[in-house]
Coordinates of C-alpha atoms in Angstrom, one line a residue:
M450 CA -16.6 30.5 21.9
G451 CA -19.7 28.3 22.2
V452 CA -19.9 24.5 21.9
G453 CA -21.5 24.8 18.5
A454 CA -18.6 26.8 17.2
V455 CA -16.1 24.4 18.6
A456 CA -17.9 21.5 17.0
G457 CA -18.0 23.3 13.7
D458 CA -14.2 23.9 13.9
V459 CA -13.5 20.3 14.7
N460 CA -15.6 19.1 11.8
R461 CA -13.9 21.5 9.4
N462 CA -10.5 20.3 10.8
D463 CA -11.5 16.6 10.3
R464 CA -12.6 17.3 6.8
S465 CA -9.5 19.2 5.9
I466 CA -7.2 16.4 7.2
V467 CA -9.2 13.6 5.6
A468 CA -9.3 15.4 2.3
L469 CA -5.5 15.8 2.3
V470 CA -4.7 12.2 3.3
M471 CA -7.2 10.8 0.8
L472 CA -5.6 12.8 -2.0
A473 CA -2.0 11.8 -1.0
H474 CA -2.8 8.2 -0.2
G475 CA -4.5 7.8 -3.6
M476 CA -1.4 9.1 -5.3
V477 CA 1.0 6.8 -3.4
H478 CA -0.9 3.7 -4.4
T479 CA -1.6 4.8 -7.9
Y480 CA 2.1 4.6 -8.5
E481 CA 2.8 1.6 -6.3
L482 CA 0.3 -0.7 -8.1
S483 CA 1.0 0.6 -11.5
I484 CA 4.6 -0.8 -11.2
P485 CA 3.5 -4.4 -11.7
I486 CA 1.8 -3.4 -14.9
F487 CA 5.1 -2.2 -16.2
V488 CA 6.8 -5.4 -14.9
A489 CA 4.6 -7.4 -17.3
I490 CA 5.9 -5.1 -20.1
W491 CA 9.5 -5.3 -19.1
L492 CA 9.4 -9.1 -19.0
G493 CA 8.7 -9.1 -22.7
E494 CA 10.7 -6.1 -23.8
F495 CA 14.1 -6.6 -22.1
A496 CA 16.3 -9.7 -22.4
S497 CA 19.0 -8.8 -19.9
I498 CA 20.1 -6.3 -17.2
D499 CA 23.5 -4.8 -18.0
L500 CA 25.4 -4.0 -14.8
G501 CA 28.7 -3.2 -16.6
L502 CA 30.8 -5.9 -15.0
A503 CA 28.1 -8.5 -15.4
T504 CA 24.9 -9.1 -17.4
I505 CA 21.9 -10.7 -15.8
P506 CA 19.1 -12.4 -17.8
V507 CA 15.7 -10.9 -17.3
T508 CA 13.5 -13.4 -15.4
T509 CA 10.8 -13.2 -12.8
A510 CA 13.5 -13.7 -10.2
S511 CA 15.7 -10.9 -11.4
L512 CA 12.9 -8.5 -12.0
G513 CA 11.5 -9.4 -8.6
V514 CA 14.8 -8.4 -7.0
M515 CA 15.0 -5.2 -9.1
T516 CA 11.5 -4.0 -8.3
G517 CA 12.0 -5.2 -4.7
L518 CA 14.7 -2.5 -4.3
G519 CA 12.2 0.3 -4.7
F520 CA 9.5 -1.5 -2.7
A521 CA 12.0 -2.2 0.1
L522 CA 13.0 1.4 0.3
F523 CA 9.2 2.2 0.4
G524 CA 9.2 0.4 3.7
L525 CA 12.7 1.0 5.0
G526 CA 12.3 4.7 4.7
A527 CA 9.1 4.6 6.8
L528 CA 11.1 4.4 10.0
P529 CA 13.2 7.6 9.5
G530 CA 10.0 9.1 8.0
G531 CA 8.2 8.3 11.3
I532 CA 10.9 9.8 13.3
L533 CA 11.0 12.9 11.2
V534 CA 7.2 13.4 11.2
D535 CA 7.2 13.5 15.0
R536 CA 9.6 16.4 14.8
V537 CA 8.4 18.5 11.8
G538 CA 4.8 17.5 11.3
S539 CA 2.9 15.7 8.6
K540 CA 2.0 18.3 6.0
R541 CA 5.6 19.1 5.0
L542 CA 6.5 15.4 4.5
I543 CA 3.3 14.8 2.5
V544 CA 4.1 17.6 0.1
A545 CA 7.7 16.3 -0.3
C546 CA 6.4 12.8 -0.9
L547 CA 4.2 13.9 -3.7
L548 CA 7.0 16.0 -5.4
G549 CA 9.4 13.1 -5.1
M550 CA 7.0 10.6 -6.6
A551 CA 6.4 12.9 -9.6
G552 CA 10.2 13.2 -10.1
S553 CA 10.7 9.5 -10.0
F554 CA 8.2 8.8 -12.8
V555 CA 9.8 11.5 -14.9
L556 CA 13.1 9.6 -14.4
L557 CA 11.3 6.4 -15.3
A558 CA 10.0 8.0 -18.5
L559 CA 13.6 8.9 -19.5
S560 CA 15.0 5.4 -18.6
P561 CA 17.0 3.9 -21.5
N562 CA 17.6 0.5 -19.7
L563 CA 16.6 -1.5 -16.7
V564 CA 19.4 -0.1 -14.5
V565 CA 17.9 3.4 -14.8
V566 CA 14.5 1.9 -14.3
A567 CA 15.8 0.4 -11.0
L568 CA 17.1 3.8 -10.0
A569 CA 13.8 5.5 -10.7
L570 CA 12.0 2.8 -8.6
V571 CA 14.5 3.5 -5.7
V572 CA 13.7 7.2 -6.0
W573 CA 10.0 6.4 -5.9
G574 CA 10.4 4.2 -2.9
A575 CA 12.4 6.8 -1.0
A576 CA 9.8 9.5 -1.7
A577 CA 6.7 7.4 -1.0
S578 CA 8.2 5.9 2.2
V579 CA 7.4 8.9 4.3
Y580 CA 3.7 9.0 3.4
H581 CA 2.2 6.3 5.7
P582 CA 3.9 7.5 9.0
A583 CA 2.9 11.1 8.1
G584 CA -0.7 10.4 6.9
L585 CA -1.6 7.9 9.6
R586 CA -0.1 10.0 12.4
L587 CA -2.1 12.9 11.1
I588 CA -5.4 10.8 11.3
S589 CA -4.6 9.4 14.7
T590 CA -3.8 12.7 16.3
G591 CA -5.9 15.1 14.3
V592 CA -9.2 13.3 13.4
E593 CA -11.7 12.7 16.3
E594 CA -13.6 9.9 14.4
R595 CA -10.4 7.9 13.9
G596 CA -12.1 4.7 12.5
T597 CA -14.0 6.6 9.9
G598 CA -10.9 8.6 9.1
F599 CA -9.0 5.3 8.5
A600 CA -11.9 4.0 6.4
Y601 CA -12.0 7.0 4.0
H602 CA -8.2 7.1 3.9
G603 CA -8.2 3.4 2.9
I604 CA -10.9 4.0 0.3
A605 CA -8.8 6.7 -1.4
G606 CA -5.8 4.4 -1.3
N607 CA -7.8 1.7 -3.1
L608 CA -9.2 4.1 -5.6
G609 CA -5.6 4.8 -6.5
I610 CA -4.8 1.1 -6.3
G611 CA -7.5 0.3 -8.8
F612 CA -7.4 3.5 -10.9
G613 CA -3.6 3.5 -11.3
P614 CA -3.3 0.1 -12.9
F615 CA -6.5 0.7 -15.0
L616 CA -5.2 4.0 -16.4
T617 CA -1.8 2.5 -17.0
A618 CA -3.2 -0.5 -18.8
L619 CA -5.5 1.7 -20.9
L620 CA -2.7 4.1 -21.9
L621 CA -0.4 1.2 -22.8
L622 CA -2.9 0.1 -25.4
F623 CA -1.9 3.1 -27.5
F624 CA 1.4 4.5 -26.2
D625 CA 4.9 3.4 -25.4
W626 CA 5.6 2.7 -21.7
H627 CA 8.1 5.6 -21.5
L628 CA 5.4 8.1 -22.5
V629 CA 2.9 6.5 -20.1
A630 CA 5.3 6.9 -17.2
G631 CA 5.7 10.6 -18.1
V632 CA 2.0 11.2 -18.2
L633 CA 1.6 9.5 -14.8
A634 CA 4.0 12.0 -13.2
L635 CA 1.5 14.8 -13.7
P636 CA -1.2 13.9 -11.1
A637 CA 1.4 14.0 -8.3
L638 CA 2.5 17.5 -9.3
V639 CA -1.1 18.7 -9.2
A640 CA -1.7 16.9 -5.9
A641 CA 1.4 18.6 -4.4
A642 CA 0.1 22.0 -5.4
L643 CA -3.2 21.3 -3.7
A644 CA -1.6 19.9 -0.6
T645 CA 0.4 23.1 0.0
R646 CA -3.0 25.0 0.4
A647 CA -4.4 22.6 3.1
N648 CA -5.1 24.2 6.5
F649 CA -5.7 22.2 9.7
E650 CA -4.6 21.5 13.3
E651 CA -2.5 18.3 13.4
Q652 CA -3.1 17.7 17.2
A653 CA -6.8 18.5 17.4
A654 CA -8.0 15.1 18.3
V655 CA -5.4 14.6 21.0
A656 CA -6.1 18.0 22.5
A657 CA -9.9 17.4 22.4
T658 CA -9.6 14.0 24.1
D659 CA -7.0 14.7 26.7
G660 CA -7.4 18.4 27.5
G661 CA -4.3 19.3 25.4
D662 CA -1.8 17.2 27.3
G663 CA -0.8 15.4 24.3
S664 CA -1.3 11.8 25.4
D665 CA -4.2 9.5 24.7
T666 CA -2.8 6.7 26.8
G667 CA -2.6 8.2 30.3
G668 CA 1.2 8.0 30.2
D669 CA 3.8 10.7 30.4
D670 CA 4.9 10.5 26.8
K671 CA 5.1 13.8 24.9
A672 CA 3.0 14.3 21.8
G673 CA 4.4 15.9 18.8
A674 CA 7.9 15.9 20.2
G675 CA 9.0 12.5 19.0
V676 CA 12.7 11.6 19.5
S677 CA 15.6 14.0 19.4
S678 CA 18.6 11.7 19.6
F679 CA 19.8 8.2 18.8
A680 CA 19.8 7.3 22.5
E681 CA 16.2 8.4 22.8
L682 CA 15.3 6.5 19.6
V683 CA 16.7 3.3 21.2
S684 CA 15.0 4.0 24.5
Q685 CA 11.6 4.8 23.0
S686 CA 11.8 1.9 20.5
K687 CA 12.5 -0.5 23.5
H688 CA 9.4 1.0 25.2
L689 CA 7.3 0.3 22.1
F690 CA 8.4 -3.2 21.6
A691 CA 8.2 -4.1 25.3
G692 CA 4.4 -4.5 25.0
G693 CA 1.9 -5.7 22.5
F694 CA 3.3 -3.6 19.7
A695 CA 6.0 -6.3 19.2
L696 CA 3.3 -8.8 18.2
V697 CA 1.6 -6.2 16.0
F698 CA 4.9 -5.6 14.2
A699 CA 5.4 -9.3 13.6
L700 CA 1.9 -9.5 12.2
V701 CA 2.3 -6.6 9.8
M702 CA 5.5 -8.2 8.5
F703 CA 3.6 -11.3 7.4
S704 CA 0.8 -9.0 6.0
G705 CA 3.4 -7.2 3.9
L706 CA 5.0 -10.5 2.6
Y707 CA 1.5 -11.7 1.5
Y708 CA 0.6 -8.4 0.0
R709 CA 3.7 -7.9 -2.1
G710 CA 4.0 -11.6 -2.9
V711 CA 0.6 -11.8 -4.4
T712 CA 0.5 -8.4 -6.2
T713 CA 3.9 -8.2 -7.9
F714 CA 3.4 -11.0 -10.5
L715 CA -0.4 -11.3 -10.4
P716 CA -0.9 -9.7 -13.8
D717 CA 1.5 -12.1 -15.4
L718 CA 0.0 -15.0 -13.5
L719 CA -3.5 -14.2 -14.7
G720 CA -2.3 -14.2 -18.3
S721 CA 0.2 -17.0 -18.5
V722 CA -0.9 -19.5 -15.8
I723 CA -4.7 -19.1 -15.9
G724 CA -4.6 -18.6 -19.6
I725 CA -6.5 -15.3 -20.3
E726 CA -5.8 -14.5 -23.9
P727 CA -5.4 -11.0 -25.3
I728 CA -8.3 -9.6 -27.3
P729 CA -7.7 -7.5 -30.5
V730 CA -9.2 -4.1 -29.9
S731 CA -10.8 -4.3 -33.4
E732 CA -13.1 -7.0 -32.0
L733 CA -14.5 -4.6 -29.5
L734 CA -15.1 -1.8 -32.1
P735 CA -18.2 -1.3 -34.3
A736 CA -17.9 -3.0 -37.6
A737 CA -17.3 0.3 -39.5
L738 CA -14.4 1.2 -37.3
A739 CA -13.0 -2.3 -37.0
S740 CA -12.6 -2.7 -40.7
G741 CA -10.2 0.2 -40.8
S742 CA -8.2 -0.9 -37.8
A743 CA -6.8 -4.2 -38.9
G744 CA -3.2 -4.9 -39.1
G745 CA -1.6 -2.7 -36.6
A746 CA -4.5 -2.7 -34.2
P747 CA -3.5 -3.1 -30.5
T748 CA -4.6 -6.0 -28.4
L749 CA -6.4 -5.7 -25.1
D750 CA -4.5 -7.5 -22.3
V751 CA -7.5 -8.7 -20.4
E752 CA -5.5 -9.9 -17.4
L753 CA -4.3 -6.3 -16.7
F754 CA -7.9 -5.1 -16.4
V755 CA -8.9 -8.1 -14.2
Y756 CA -6.0 -7.2 -12.0
A757 CA -7.1 -3.6 -11.8
G758 CA -10.7 -4.7 -11.1
L759 CA -9.5 -7.0 -8.3
L760 CA -7.7 -4.0 -6.7
T761 CA -10.7 -1.8 -7.1
V762 CA -12.8 -4.2 -5.1
G763 CA -10.5 -3.5 -2.3
V764 CA -12.3 -0.1 -1.9
F765 CA -15.2 -2.0 -0.3
G766 CA -12.9 -4.0 1.9
Q767 CA -11.2 -0.9 3.2
Y768 CA -14.6 0.8 3.9
V769 CA -16.0 -2.3 5.7
G770 CA -12.7 -2.8 7.7
G771 CA -12.5 0.9 8.6
K772 CA -16.1 1.0 9.8
L773 CA -15.8 -2.2 11.8
T774 CA -12.7 -0.9 13.7
D775 CA -15.2 1.4 15.5
R776 CA -17.5 -1.5 16.4
I777 CA -15.5 -4.6 17.2
R778 CA -12.2 -5.4 18.7
T779 CA -9.5 -4.9 16.1
E780 CA -7.9 -8.3 16.9
R781 CA -11.1 -10.1 15.9
G782 CA -11.1 -8.4 12.5
I783 CA -7.4 -9.3 12.1
V784 CA -8.1 -13.0 12.8
A785 CA -11.1 -13.1 10.5
G786 CA -9.4 -11.2 7.7
F787 CA -6.1 -13.1 7.6
G788 CA -7.9 -16.4 8.1
A789 CA -9.9 -15.7 5.0
L790 CA -6.7 -14.8 3.0
A791 CA -5.2 -18.1 4.0
V792 CA -8.2 -20.0 2.6
I793 CA -8.3 -17.8 -0.6
A794 CA -4.6 -18.5 -1.3
V795 CA -5.1 -22.3 -1.1
A796 CA -8.3 -22.1 -3.2
F797 CA -7.2 -19.4 -5.8
L798 CA -5.8 -21.5 -8.6
P799 CA -8.3 -24.4 -8.3
V800 CA -11.2 -22.1 -8.3
A801 CA -9.8 -19.8 -11.0
S802 CA -9.3 -22.8 -13.4
L803 CA -13.1 -23.5 -13.3
G804 CA -14.0 -20.7 -15.7
V805 CA -14.5 -17.0 -16.1
G806 CA -17.2 -16.7 -13.4
P807 CA -15.3 -18.5 -10.6
L808 CA -12.1 -16.6 -11.6
L809 CA -13.7 -13.2 -11.2
A810 CA -15.4 -14.3 -7.9
V811 CA -12.1 -15.5 -6.3
C812 CA -10.3 -12.4 -7.6
A813 CA -13.0 -10.2 -6.0
L814 CA -12.7 -12.1 -2.7
L815 CA -8.9 -11.7 -2.7
G816 CA -9.2 -8.0 -3.4
F817 CA -11.8 -7.5 -0.7
F818 CA -9.9 -9.3 2.1
L819 CA -6.5 -8.1 1.0
F820 CA -7.5 -4.6 1.9
M821 CA -10.1 -5.2 4.6
V822 CA -7.3 -6.2 7.0
Q823 CA -5.4 -2.9 6.6
P824 CA -7.7 -0.6 8.7
F825 CA -7.7 -3.2 11.4
Y826 CA -3.9 -3.3 11.9
Q827 CA -3.6 0.4 11.4
A828 CA -6.1 1.0 14.2
T829 CA -4.4 -1.7 16.3
V830 CA -1.2 0.2 16.1
A831 CA -2.9 3.3 17.5
E832 CA -4.3 1.2 20.4
Y833 CA -1.0 -0.2 21.4
T834 CA 1.1 2.9 21.2
P835 CA 1.3 6.4 22.9
A836 CA 0.2 9.5 20.9
G837 CA 3.6 11.1 21.4
L838 CA 5.3 8.3 19.5
R839 CA 2.6 7.7 16.9
G840 CA 4.8 8.7 14.0
L841 CA 7.6 6.4 15.2
S842 CA 5.2 3.5 15.7
Y843 CA 3.7 3.9 12.2
G844 CA 7.3 4.2 10.9
F845 CA 8.1 0.8 12.4
T846 CA 4.7 -0.5 11.1
Y847 CA 5.4 0.3 7.5
L848 CA 9.0 -0.8 7.9
G849 CA 7.4 -4.1 8.5
V850 CA 4.6 -3.9 5.9
F851 CA 6.6 -2.5 3.0
G852 CA 10.3 -3.0 4.0
V853 CA 10.3 -6.5 5.2
G854 CA 7.2 -7.1 3.1
A855 CA 9.2 -6.2 -0.1
L856 CA 10.9 -9.5 0.2
G857 CA 7.5 -11.0 -0.8
G858 CA 8.1 -9.9 -4.4
A859 CA 11.6 -11.4 -4.5
V860 CA 10.3 -14.6 -2.8
A861 CA 7.5 -14.8 -5.4
G862 CA 9.8 -14.3 -8.3
Y863 CA 12.2 -16.9 -7.0
I864 CA 9.4 -19.5 -6.4
L865 CA 8.0 -18.9 -9.9
T866 CA 11.5 -19.4 -11.4
V867 CA 12.4 -22.6 -9.6
A868 CA 8.9 -24.1 -8.9
D869 CA 5.4 -23.0 -10.0
S870 CA 2.4 -20.9 -9.1
T871 CA 0.9 -23.6 -6.9
A872 CA 4.0 -23.5 -4.6
L873 CA 3.7 -19.7 -4.5
F874 CA 0.1 -19.7 -3.3
L875 CA 0.9 -22.3 -0.7
V876 CA 3.7 -20.1 0.7
L877 CA 1.3 -17.1 0.6
A878 CA -1.2 -19.2 2.6
G879 CA 1.6 -19.8 5.2
F880 CA 2.1 -16.0 5.5
A881 CA -1.6 -15.4 6.1
T882 CA -1.8 -18.3 8.6
A883 CA 1.1 -16.9 10.6
A884 CA -0.6 -13.5 10.7
T885 CA -3.9 -15.2 11.9
L886 CA -2.1 -17.0 14.7
L887 CA -0.5 -13.7 15.9
G888 CA -3.9 -12.1 15.8
V889 CA -5.3 -14.9 18.0
T890 CA -2.4 -14.4 20.4
L891 CA -3.2 -10.6 20.6
L892 CA -6.9 -11.5 21.1
R893 CA -6.1 -13.8 24.0
R894 CA -3.4 -11.6 25.7
R895 CA -4.8 -8.1 25.1
P896 CA -1.8 -6.5 26.8
T897 CA -2.3 -3.1 28.3
P898 CA -1.5 -0.4 25.7
A899 CA 1.9 1.3 26.2

C-alpha cells in the first residue's frame, strides 16, 4: 500500500472518529445544561420534596443537593468508565451512554414528583458518566491531529450546551415541562442508532506514532489493555499520581467546582438578581396576531435565552482553546484562562448591573473563557499520562471535573440560601484563583510525563 493510500485511510479514520465524538459530546451536554432550565421551573412549581419519613422545603439549597446527585454521578462514574473503556473500547460505551441518557429523560417525562425527578437525574448521570473517558481516549489514541480533534470535539459539546438550553427554553414557552423532557429524549435515540454504524480504528494514532507498540510516552505501559484487577488499578493509579498528573487532577477539581457552581443557578440569578423581566410573547408578534393572543399568551423568560447565548459563545472558546493547544504550552493556556475566570467572577455582578450592553458583554466573556480552558486541561492530561492508561487517566480527570465538581452546585445553592450572589461569585473567584496557581506550578515544574 502506498503512502497516499495510507494517508487517505488515516484521514478517513480521523473523520469517522471526530464525527462520532462530536455527535455524542453534543448530546451529553445538550442534556447536562438543559437541567438548570428545568431547575428554574421546579423552583416555582414545587413547594416541598416528600421523602416519606420527612418533607423538605424546596429551596436553592435543597434543589442544589438534589440535582447534585445526578451531576455527582456524572463525575463519579467516569472512573469506572475509564477503567472499562481501556478494556472494551470506546464505541460500545458511547452507544450505551446515548441509550441510557434517552431512557433517563423518558423517566423524567413520567416523573410525578421531585423524588422521581432525582432518580431520573441519577440515571442520566450514570449513563453520561462514561462518555468523557470513552470519547477523549478515542481522540487521544485514534486521531493524529489531537489538538484539532479536541477543538472540534469541544465545539460540538458547546453546540449542545447552547442548543439544549435554547431548545428547552423555547419548548417551555408552549408545553409542560414533562412533555418537553419526553421530546428531548428523541435526539439521543437517533444519535445511538447512528453511532452503531460508525467504523474506525481506535488505536490508529498510537500505532502511527510509535510503530504499533501502543505507547506514546516511551514507557513500557500497554495500550488498550488497561487494568485487569483491583491490585493493578491501585498500582497504576499510584503511577499516575506520582507525577504531574496529581497537580492536573487538583486543577480540574477546581475547574469543575467553578463550572458547576456558576451554571447551576445562573438562569435564576439572571432573572431574580440582575432583574431581567419576562416579556409577553404577544409583544413580539405582529399586531394582527398579538390582538388574538391576549389573556393566556405565554411570556418569554429572557434570562433563559441569555443563559443559552452565554453557553453558545463557548463554541468560540472551545475552538480557540483547542487550536492553541497545538501552538503553545498547555500550562500557559491554563494560567491565562483561569486567571481571566477569576477576574470575571469578581466583576460579573458590578458590570452586569450597568445595563443590557455590559450584561451581555460580561456574559459573553464568561462563556468564552469557561470553555476555552477545557481543551487545555484535556490536552494536558494526554501529555502527563501514558497511552495505555489514557482511559483511566480521563476517568480520574472527569471524576474531578464532574464528581468533585458537582459539589459546586450544592455549594452555590447553600451560599444563595444563607448569603447572597455577591458571596457566591467571590467563592467562584477563589476556585479560579486556585486553578490558576496550580497552572503556574505546572508551568514552573514541567515534570517529565509519566
